[in-house]
């Protein structure tokens, strides 16, 4: 909210505010059809971390949010991403 208040924007605009996605546009179909191999490619420890919680990797990811606009206009930089979540999850299990 502070970044939006400080930005020089005329009128109004809409921004996606989330963690940075590790996935590319080129991977969207594969993520939709069969997500686990793509997740493993980007996060080799994800499957083990999920299994430690009794979870399975999602079979499908049906959307990816881009934060590029927020990064460019608002200078938004997420403090946490999926990889930091996985590392924190694993650290708390030890």
Coordinates of C-alpha atoms in Angstrom, one line a residue:
X1 CA 0.0 0.0 0.0
X2 CA 2.8 2.4 0.8
X3 CA 4.5 1.7 -2.5
X4 CA 1.2 2.5 -4.3
X5 CA 0.7 5.7 -2.4
X6 CA 4.2 6.9 -3.3
X7 CA 4.0 5.9 -7.0
X8 CA 3.3 8.5 -9.6
X9 CA 0.2 7.0 -11.1
X10 CA -2.5 9.0 -12.8
X11 CA -6.0 7.8 -11.8
X12 CA -6.0 4.2 -10.7
X13 CA -4.4 0.9 -11.7
X14 CA -4.5 -2.8 -10.7
X15 CA -1.4 -4.8 -9.6
X16 CA -0.7 -8.4 -8.7
X17 CA 1.1 -8.4 -5.3
X18 CA 2.4 -11.9 -4.5
X19 CA 5.6 -13.8 -4.4
X20 CA 7.7 -14.0 -7.6
X21 CA 6.8 -17.1 -9.6
X22 CA 9.7 -19.3 -10.7
X23 CA 7.7 -20.5 -13.7
X24 CA 7.8 -19.1 -17.1
X25 CA 5.0 -18.5 -19.6
X26 CA 6.5 -21.3 -21.7
X27 CA 5.7 -23.8 -18.8
X28 CA 2.0 -22.9 -18.4
X29 CA 0.7 -25.8 -20.4
X30 CA 2.9 -28.3 -18.8
X31 CA 2.0 -27.0 -15.3
X32 CA -1.7 -27.4 -16.3
X33 CA -1.2 -30.9 -17.7
X34 CA 1.3 -32.3 -15.3
X35 CA 2.8 -29.9 -12.7
X36 CA 5.1 -32.2 -10.6
X37 CA 8.0 -32.5 -13.1
X38 CA 8.0 -28.7 -13.5
X39 CA 7.9 -28.1 -9.7
X40 CA 10.8 -30.7 -9.3
X41 CA 12.8 -28.9 -11.9
X42 CA 12.6 -25.6 -10.1
X43 CA 12.5 -27.0 -6.5
X44 CA 14.2 -30.3 -6.2
X45 CA 13.6 -30.5 -2.4
X46 CA 9.9 -29.6 -2.7
X47 CA 8.6 -33.2 -3.0
X48 CA 10.5 -34.3 0.1
X49 CA 9.4 -31.2 2.0
X50 CA 5.8 -31.8 1.1
X51 CA 6.0 -35.6 1.9
X52 CA 7.4 -34.7 5.4
X53 CA 4.1 -32.9 5.9
X54 CA 2.0 -35.8 4.4
X55 CA 1.3 -33.7 1.4
X56 CA 1.6 -34.5 -2.3
X57 CA 2.7 -32.0 -5.0
X58 CA -0.2 -30.5 -6.9
X59 CA -1.1 -32.4 -10.1
X60 CA -2.1 -29.2 -11.8
X61 CA -1.3 -25.5 -11.5
X62 CA -3.9 -23.6 -13.4
X63 CA -2.6 -20.0 -13.2
X64 CA 0.6 -18.1 -12.7
X65 CA 0.5 -14.5 -11.5
X66 CA 3.0 -12.0 -12.9
X67 CA 4.3 -9.3 -10.6
X68 CA 6.3 -7.6 -13.4
X69 CA 4.0 -4.6 -13.5
X70 CA 4.2 -4.1 -9.7
X71 CA 8.0 -4.5 -9.9
X72 CA 8.3 -2.0 -12.7
X73 CA 5.9 0.7 -11.6
X74 CA 5.8 0.3 -7.8
X75 CA 9.3 -1.0 -7.4
X76 CA 7.8 -3.9 -5.5
X77 CA 10.2 -6.6 -4.3
X78 CA 8.7 -9.6 -2.4
X79 CA 10.4 -10.5 0.8
X80 CA 9.5 -14.2 0.5
X81 CA 9.0 -16.7 -2.3
X82 CA 8.2 -20.4 -2.6
X83 CA 11.8 -21.5 -2.1
X84 CA 12.1 -19.5 1.1
X85 CA 8.8 -21.1 2.3
X86 CA 10.2 -24.6 1.6
X87 CA 13.4 -23.9 3.4
X88 CA 11.5 -22.6 6.4
X89 CA 9.2 -25.6 6.4
X90 CA 12.2 -28.0 6.4
X91 CA 14.0 -26.0 9.1
X92 CA 10.9 -26.1 11.4
X93 CA 10.7 -29.9 10.9
X94 CA 14.2 -30.5 12.2

